[in-house]
Coordinates of C-alpha atoms and ligand atoms in Angstrom, one line a residue:
X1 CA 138.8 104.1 89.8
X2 CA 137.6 107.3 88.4
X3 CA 134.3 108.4 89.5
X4 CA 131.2 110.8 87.9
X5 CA 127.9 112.0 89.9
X6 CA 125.2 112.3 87.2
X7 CA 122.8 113.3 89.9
X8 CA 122.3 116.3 92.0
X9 CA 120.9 119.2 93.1
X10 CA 122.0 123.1 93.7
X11 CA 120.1 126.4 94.9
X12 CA 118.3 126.6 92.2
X13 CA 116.0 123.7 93.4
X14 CA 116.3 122.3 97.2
X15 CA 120.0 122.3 97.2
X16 CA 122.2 124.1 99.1
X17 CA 124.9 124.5 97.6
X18 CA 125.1 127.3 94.2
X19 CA 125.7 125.6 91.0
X20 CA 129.3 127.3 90.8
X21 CA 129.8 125.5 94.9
X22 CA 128.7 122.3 93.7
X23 CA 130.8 122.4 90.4
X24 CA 133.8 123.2 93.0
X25 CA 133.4 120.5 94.7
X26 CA 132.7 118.3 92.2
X27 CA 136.4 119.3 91.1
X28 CA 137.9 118.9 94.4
X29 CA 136.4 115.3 94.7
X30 CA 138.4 114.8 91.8
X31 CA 135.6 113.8 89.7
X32 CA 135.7 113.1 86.3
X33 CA 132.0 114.6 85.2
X34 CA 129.0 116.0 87.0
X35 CA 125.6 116.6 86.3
X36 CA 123.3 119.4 87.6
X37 CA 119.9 117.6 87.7
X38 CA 117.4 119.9 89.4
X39 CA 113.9 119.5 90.4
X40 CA 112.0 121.5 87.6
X41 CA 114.2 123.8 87.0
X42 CA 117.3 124.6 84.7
X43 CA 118.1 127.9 86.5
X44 CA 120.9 126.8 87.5
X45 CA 122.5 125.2 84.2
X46 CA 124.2 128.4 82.9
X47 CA 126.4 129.4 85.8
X48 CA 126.9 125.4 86.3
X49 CA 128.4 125.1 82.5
X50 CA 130.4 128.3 82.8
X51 CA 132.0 127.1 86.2
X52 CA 133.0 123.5 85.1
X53 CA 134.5 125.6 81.9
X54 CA 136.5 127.5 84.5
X55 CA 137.4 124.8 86.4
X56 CA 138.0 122.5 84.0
X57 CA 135.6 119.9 85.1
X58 CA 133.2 117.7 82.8
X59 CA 129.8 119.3 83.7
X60 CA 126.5 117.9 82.2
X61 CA 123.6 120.0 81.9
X62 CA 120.9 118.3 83.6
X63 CA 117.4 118.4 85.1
X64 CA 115.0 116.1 86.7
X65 CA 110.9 116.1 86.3
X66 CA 108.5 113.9 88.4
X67 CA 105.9 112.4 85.9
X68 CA 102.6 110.5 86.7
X69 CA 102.8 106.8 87.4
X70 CA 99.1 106.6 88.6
X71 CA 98.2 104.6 85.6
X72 CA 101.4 102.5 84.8
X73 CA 101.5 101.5 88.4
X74 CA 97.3 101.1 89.2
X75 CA 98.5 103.2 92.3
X76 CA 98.9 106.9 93.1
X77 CA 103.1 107.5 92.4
X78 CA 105.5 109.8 91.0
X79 CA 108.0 108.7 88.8
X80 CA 111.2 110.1 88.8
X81 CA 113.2 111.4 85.1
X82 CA 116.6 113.0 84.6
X83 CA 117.4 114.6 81.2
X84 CA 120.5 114.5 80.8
X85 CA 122.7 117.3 78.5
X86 CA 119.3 119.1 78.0
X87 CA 119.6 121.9 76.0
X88 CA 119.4 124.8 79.1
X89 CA 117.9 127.3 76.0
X90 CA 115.3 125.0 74.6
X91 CA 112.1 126.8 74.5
X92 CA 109.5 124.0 74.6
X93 CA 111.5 122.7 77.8
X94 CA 111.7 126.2 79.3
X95 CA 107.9 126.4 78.7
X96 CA 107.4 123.1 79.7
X97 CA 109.2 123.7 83.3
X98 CA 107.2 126.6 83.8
X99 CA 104.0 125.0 84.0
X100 CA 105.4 122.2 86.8
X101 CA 106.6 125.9 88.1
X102 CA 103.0 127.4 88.3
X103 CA 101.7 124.0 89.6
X104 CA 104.2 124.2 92.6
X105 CA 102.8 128.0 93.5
X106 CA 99.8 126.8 93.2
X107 CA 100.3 123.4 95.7
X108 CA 102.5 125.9 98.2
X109 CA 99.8 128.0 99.6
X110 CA 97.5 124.4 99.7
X111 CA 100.4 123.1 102.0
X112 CA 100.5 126.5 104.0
X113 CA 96.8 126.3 104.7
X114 CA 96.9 122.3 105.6
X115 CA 99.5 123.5 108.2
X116 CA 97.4 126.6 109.1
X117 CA 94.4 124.2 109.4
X118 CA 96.3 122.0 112.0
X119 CA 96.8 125.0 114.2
X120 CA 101.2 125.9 112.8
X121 CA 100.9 129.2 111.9
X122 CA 103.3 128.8 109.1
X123 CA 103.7 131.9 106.3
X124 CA 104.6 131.2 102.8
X125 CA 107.1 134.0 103.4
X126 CA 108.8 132.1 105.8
X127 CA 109.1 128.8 104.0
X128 CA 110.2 130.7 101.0
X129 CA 113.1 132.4 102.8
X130 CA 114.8 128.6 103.2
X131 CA 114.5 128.6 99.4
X132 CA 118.0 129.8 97.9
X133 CA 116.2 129.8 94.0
X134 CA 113.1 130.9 92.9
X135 CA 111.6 127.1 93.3
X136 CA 110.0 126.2 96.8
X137 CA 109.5 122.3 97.7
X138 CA 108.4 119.9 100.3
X139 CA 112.0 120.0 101.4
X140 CA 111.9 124.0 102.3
X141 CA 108.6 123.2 104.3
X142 CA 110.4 120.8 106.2
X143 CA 113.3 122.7 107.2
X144 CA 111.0 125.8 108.2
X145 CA 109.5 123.4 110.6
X146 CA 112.7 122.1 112.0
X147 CA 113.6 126.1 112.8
X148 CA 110.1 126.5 114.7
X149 CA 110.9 123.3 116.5
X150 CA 107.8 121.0 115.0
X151 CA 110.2 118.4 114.0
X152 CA 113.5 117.3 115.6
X153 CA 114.5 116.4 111.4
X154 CA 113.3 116.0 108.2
X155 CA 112.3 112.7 108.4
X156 CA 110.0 113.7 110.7
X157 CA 109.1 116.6 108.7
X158 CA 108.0 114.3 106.2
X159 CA 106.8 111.6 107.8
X160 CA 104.3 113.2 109.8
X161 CA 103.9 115.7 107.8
X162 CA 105.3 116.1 104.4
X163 CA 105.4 112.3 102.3
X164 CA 102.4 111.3 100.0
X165 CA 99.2 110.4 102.8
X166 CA 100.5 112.6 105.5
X167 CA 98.7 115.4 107.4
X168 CA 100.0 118.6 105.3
X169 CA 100.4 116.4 102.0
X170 CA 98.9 118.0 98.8
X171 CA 99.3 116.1 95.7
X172 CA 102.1 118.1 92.7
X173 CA 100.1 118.1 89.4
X174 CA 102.5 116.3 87.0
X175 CA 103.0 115.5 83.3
X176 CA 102.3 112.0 81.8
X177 CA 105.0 109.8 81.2
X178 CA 104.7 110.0 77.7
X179 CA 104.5 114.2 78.1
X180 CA 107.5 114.2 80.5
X181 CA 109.6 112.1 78.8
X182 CA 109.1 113.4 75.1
X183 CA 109.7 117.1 76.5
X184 CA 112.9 116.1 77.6
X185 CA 113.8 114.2 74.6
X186 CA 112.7 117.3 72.6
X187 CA 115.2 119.5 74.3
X188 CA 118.1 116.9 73.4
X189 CA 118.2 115.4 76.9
X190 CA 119.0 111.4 77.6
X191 CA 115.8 110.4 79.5
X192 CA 116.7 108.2 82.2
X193 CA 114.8 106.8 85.6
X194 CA 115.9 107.9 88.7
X195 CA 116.3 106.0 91.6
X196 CA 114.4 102.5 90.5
X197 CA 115.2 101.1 93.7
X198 CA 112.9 103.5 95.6
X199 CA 109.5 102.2 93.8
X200 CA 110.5 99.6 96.1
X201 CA 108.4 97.1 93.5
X202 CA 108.9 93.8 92.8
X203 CA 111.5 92.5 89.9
X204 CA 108.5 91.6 87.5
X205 CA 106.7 94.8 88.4
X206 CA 109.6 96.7 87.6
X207 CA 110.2 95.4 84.6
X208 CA 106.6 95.5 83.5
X209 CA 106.9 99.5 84.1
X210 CA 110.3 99.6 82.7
X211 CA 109.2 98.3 78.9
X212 CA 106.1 100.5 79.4
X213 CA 108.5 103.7 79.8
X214 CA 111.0 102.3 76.8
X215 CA 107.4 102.6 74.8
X216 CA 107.4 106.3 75.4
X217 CA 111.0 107.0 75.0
X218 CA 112.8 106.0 78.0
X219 CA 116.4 105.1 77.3
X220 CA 118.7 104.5 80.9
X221 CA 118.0 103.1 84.1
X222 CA 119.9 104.7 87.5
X223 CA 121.2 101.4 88.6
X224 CA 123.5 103.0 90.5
X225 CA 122.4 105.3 93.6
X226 CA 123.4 106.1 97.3
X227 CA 120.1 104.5 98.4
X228 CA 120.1 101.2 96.7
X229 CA 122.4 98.5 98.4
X230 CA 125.0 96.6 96.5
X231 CA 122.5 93.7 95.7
X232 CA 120.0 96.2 94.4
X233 CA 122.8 97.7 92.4
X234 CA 123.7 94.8 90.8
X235 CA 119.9 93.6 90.1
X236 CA 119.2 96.7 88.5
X237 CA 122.5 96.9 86.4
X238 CA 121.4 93.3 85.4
X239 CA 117.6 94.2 84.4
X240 CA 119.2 97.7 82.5
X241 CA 121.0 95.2 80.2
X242 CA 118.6 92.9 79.4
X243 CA 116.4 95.0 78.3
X244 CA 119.0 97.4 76.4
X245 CA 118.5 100.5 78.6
X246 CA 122.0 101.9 79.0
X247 CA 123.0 102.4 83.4
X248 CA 123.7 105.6 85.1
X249 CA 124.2 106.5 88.7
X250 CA 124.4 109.4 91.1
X251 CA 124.3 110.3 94.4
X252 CA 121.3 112.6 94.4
X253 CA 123.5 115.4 96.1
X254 CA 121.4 118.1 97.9
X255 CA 124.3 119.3 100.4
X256 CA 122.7 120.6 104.0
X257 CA 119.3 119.6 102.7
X258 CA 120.3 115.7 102.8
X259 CA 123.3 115.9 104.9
X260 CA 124.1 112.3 104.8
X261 CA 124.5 112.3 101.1
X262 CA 128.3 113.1 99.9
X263 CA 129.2 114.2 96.5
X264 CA 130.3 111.2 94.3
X265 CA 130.2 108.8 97.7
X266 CA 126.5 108.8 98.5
X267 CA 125.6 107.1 101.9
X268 CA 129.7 106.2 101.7
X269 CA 129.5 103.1 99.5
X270 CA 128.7 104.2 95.8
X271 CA 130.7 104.2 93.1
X272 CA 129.7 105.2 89.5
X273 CA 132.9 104.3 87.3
X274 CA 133.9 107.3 84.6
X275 CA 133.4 104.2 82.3
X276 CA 130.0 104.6 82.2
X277 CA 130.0 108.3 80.6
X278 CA 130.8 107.0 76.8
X279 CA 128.3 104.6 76.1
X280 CA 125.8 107.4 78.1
X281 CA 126.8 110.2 75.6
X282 CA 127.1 107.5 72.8
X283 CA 122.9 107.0 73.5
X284 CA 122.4 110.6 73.6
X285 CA 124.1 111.2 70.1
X286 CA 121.9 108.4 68.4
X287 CA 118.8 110.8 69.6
X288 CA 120.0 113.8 68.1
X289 CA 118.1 114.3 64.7
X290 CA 120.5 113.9 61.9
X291 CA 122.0 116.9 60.8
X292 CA 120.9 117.9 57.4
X293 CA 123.3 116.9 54.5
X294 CA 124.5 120.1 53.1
X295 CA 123.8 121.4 49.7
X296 CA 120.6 119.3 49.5
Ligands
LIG1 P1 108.6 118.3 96.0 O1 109.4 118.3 94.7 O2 108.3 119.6 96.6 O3 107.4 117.3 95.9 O4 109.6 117.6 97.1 C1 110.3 116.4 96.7 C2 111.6 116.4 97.4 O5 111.5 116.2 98.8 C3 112.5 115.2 97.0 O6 113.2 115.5 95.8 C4 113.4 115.0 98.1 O7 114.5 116.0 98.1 C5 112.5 115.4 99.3 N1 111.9 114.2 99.9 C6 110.8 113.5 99.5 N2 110.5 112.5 100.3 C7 111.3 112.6 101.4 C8 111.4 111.9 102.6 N3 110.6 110.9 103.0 N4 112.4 112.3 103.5 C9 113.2 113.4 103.2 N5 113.2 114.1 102.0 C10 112.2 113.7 101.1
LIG2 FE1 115.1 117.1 96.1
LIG3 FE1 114.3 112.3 92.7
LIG4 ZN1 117.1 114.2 92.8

């Protein structure tokens, strides 16, 4: 079977791998497409697109946004978008990513200080220095703590730490779903959830959220992820066509960061069939505005 990733991550976020590594090994997997889908960022997007060009790999320019689920869910969450083939040159999404970028340095030194505060005399400086990008995230703080010896990983980075209602946790200011989701259709991008499975709600809940999201422009569902198990998989694939979201999948590569995660393979067991790529770029293409009829 021939296999696409249309989820990870590179330098430019919390990856650790460049885009150019990742689009090499994306090649060397013998994939058939991958996407670059980084946290708030599309730094990484132009030397991704040149370096499946050179390699001759199908690369799709990607990125992934958290938006607020507060009041969809009657809970405190993040929700989880990709855009997929953003345009990396859009303006509104360039501006739009720059203000989740100036929320992050403003949350940074908030986290520094909880730290500070609970006697671990961590320095921006020295979280920053795990980041390979300009964007610094939860997952830097954690592995700054794993060098200083806090934690023995970064599960225990987070869960003491790091997840939503731990000791150093400061809240990321995010957009609304309707916000998030219409900036990345306005940049061309296919606006799909990531990782469903990981709401960990049940099917009715789910499903509730799902048409709420449809209303504001939400088009595919990642059925497919390394974290979901086969049954989950197959619910989710299920739910996506009953409701006429069209299915992705990806791994949700991060390289060293997640070191667990493989290219392609996820936890070893995931499998997101090339066949899924047309009727994905089919969805995108009936969201591009119609070109204009010439000499009218
Ligand atoms: P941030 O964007 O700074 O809020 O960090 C979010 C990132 O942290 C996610 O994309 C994951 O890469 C990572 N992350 C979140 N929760 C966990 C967890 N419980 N264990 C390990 N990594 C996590
Ligand atoms: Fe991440
Ligand atoms: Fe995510
Ligand atoms: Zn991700």
């Amino acid at each position: 079977m021939h296999l696409i990733d249309l989820h990870s991550h590179s330098t430019a976020s919390d990856g650790s791998l460049s885009p150019r590594e990742l689009a090499a090994l994306g090649r060397q997997a013998g994939l058939k497409a991958l996407a670059l889908t980084d946290h708030d960022t599309i730094a990484g997007l132009e030397e991704f697109l040149a370096a499946g060009q050179e390699l001759g790999l199908e690369v799709v320019p990607g990125v992934e946004i958290s938006i607020n689920g507060d009041e969809l869910l009657g809970k405190p969450a993040s929700l989880h978008v990709l855009g997929l083939w953003v345009d990396h040159r859009h303006q509104g999404l360039l501006e739009g990513l720059k203000t989740l970028q100036e929320a992050r340095a403003r949350r940074n030194p908030q986290i520094v200080q909880k730290f500070n505060d609970l006697g671990i005399p961590l320095t921006l400086e020295e979280v920053a220095a795990h980041a390979g990008g300009q964007l610094v995230g939860r997952p830097h703080f954690a592995q700054a703590l794993l060098q200083r010896g806090i934690v023995r990983d970064r599960g225990e980075a987070f869960g003491r730490y790091l997840a939503a209602g731990a000791k150093a946790y400061v809240p990321k200011w995010r957009f609304s779903p309707a916000q998030g989701i219409g900036l990345l259709r306005a940049a061309g991008g296919l606006p799909v959830l990531a990782h469903p499975g990981m709401l960990k709600l049940a099917q009715f809940d789910l499903e509730s959220l799902l048409r709420r999201l449809m209303d504001h422009g939400l088009e595919g569902l990642e059925a497919l992820y390394s974290e979901h198990d086969t049954a989950i998989r197959q619910a989710l694939t299920r739910l996506a066509a009953r409701l006429g979201l069209v299915v992705s999948g990806g791994s949700d590569f991060h390289g060293r960061a997640k070191p667990e995660i493989r290219l392609g393979l996820g936890l070893g067991d995931l499998r997101v069939p090339a066949t899924l790529l047309a009727a994905l770029r089919q969805r995108r293409e009936k969201l591009l505005p119609q070109p204009p009829v010439p000499g009218r």
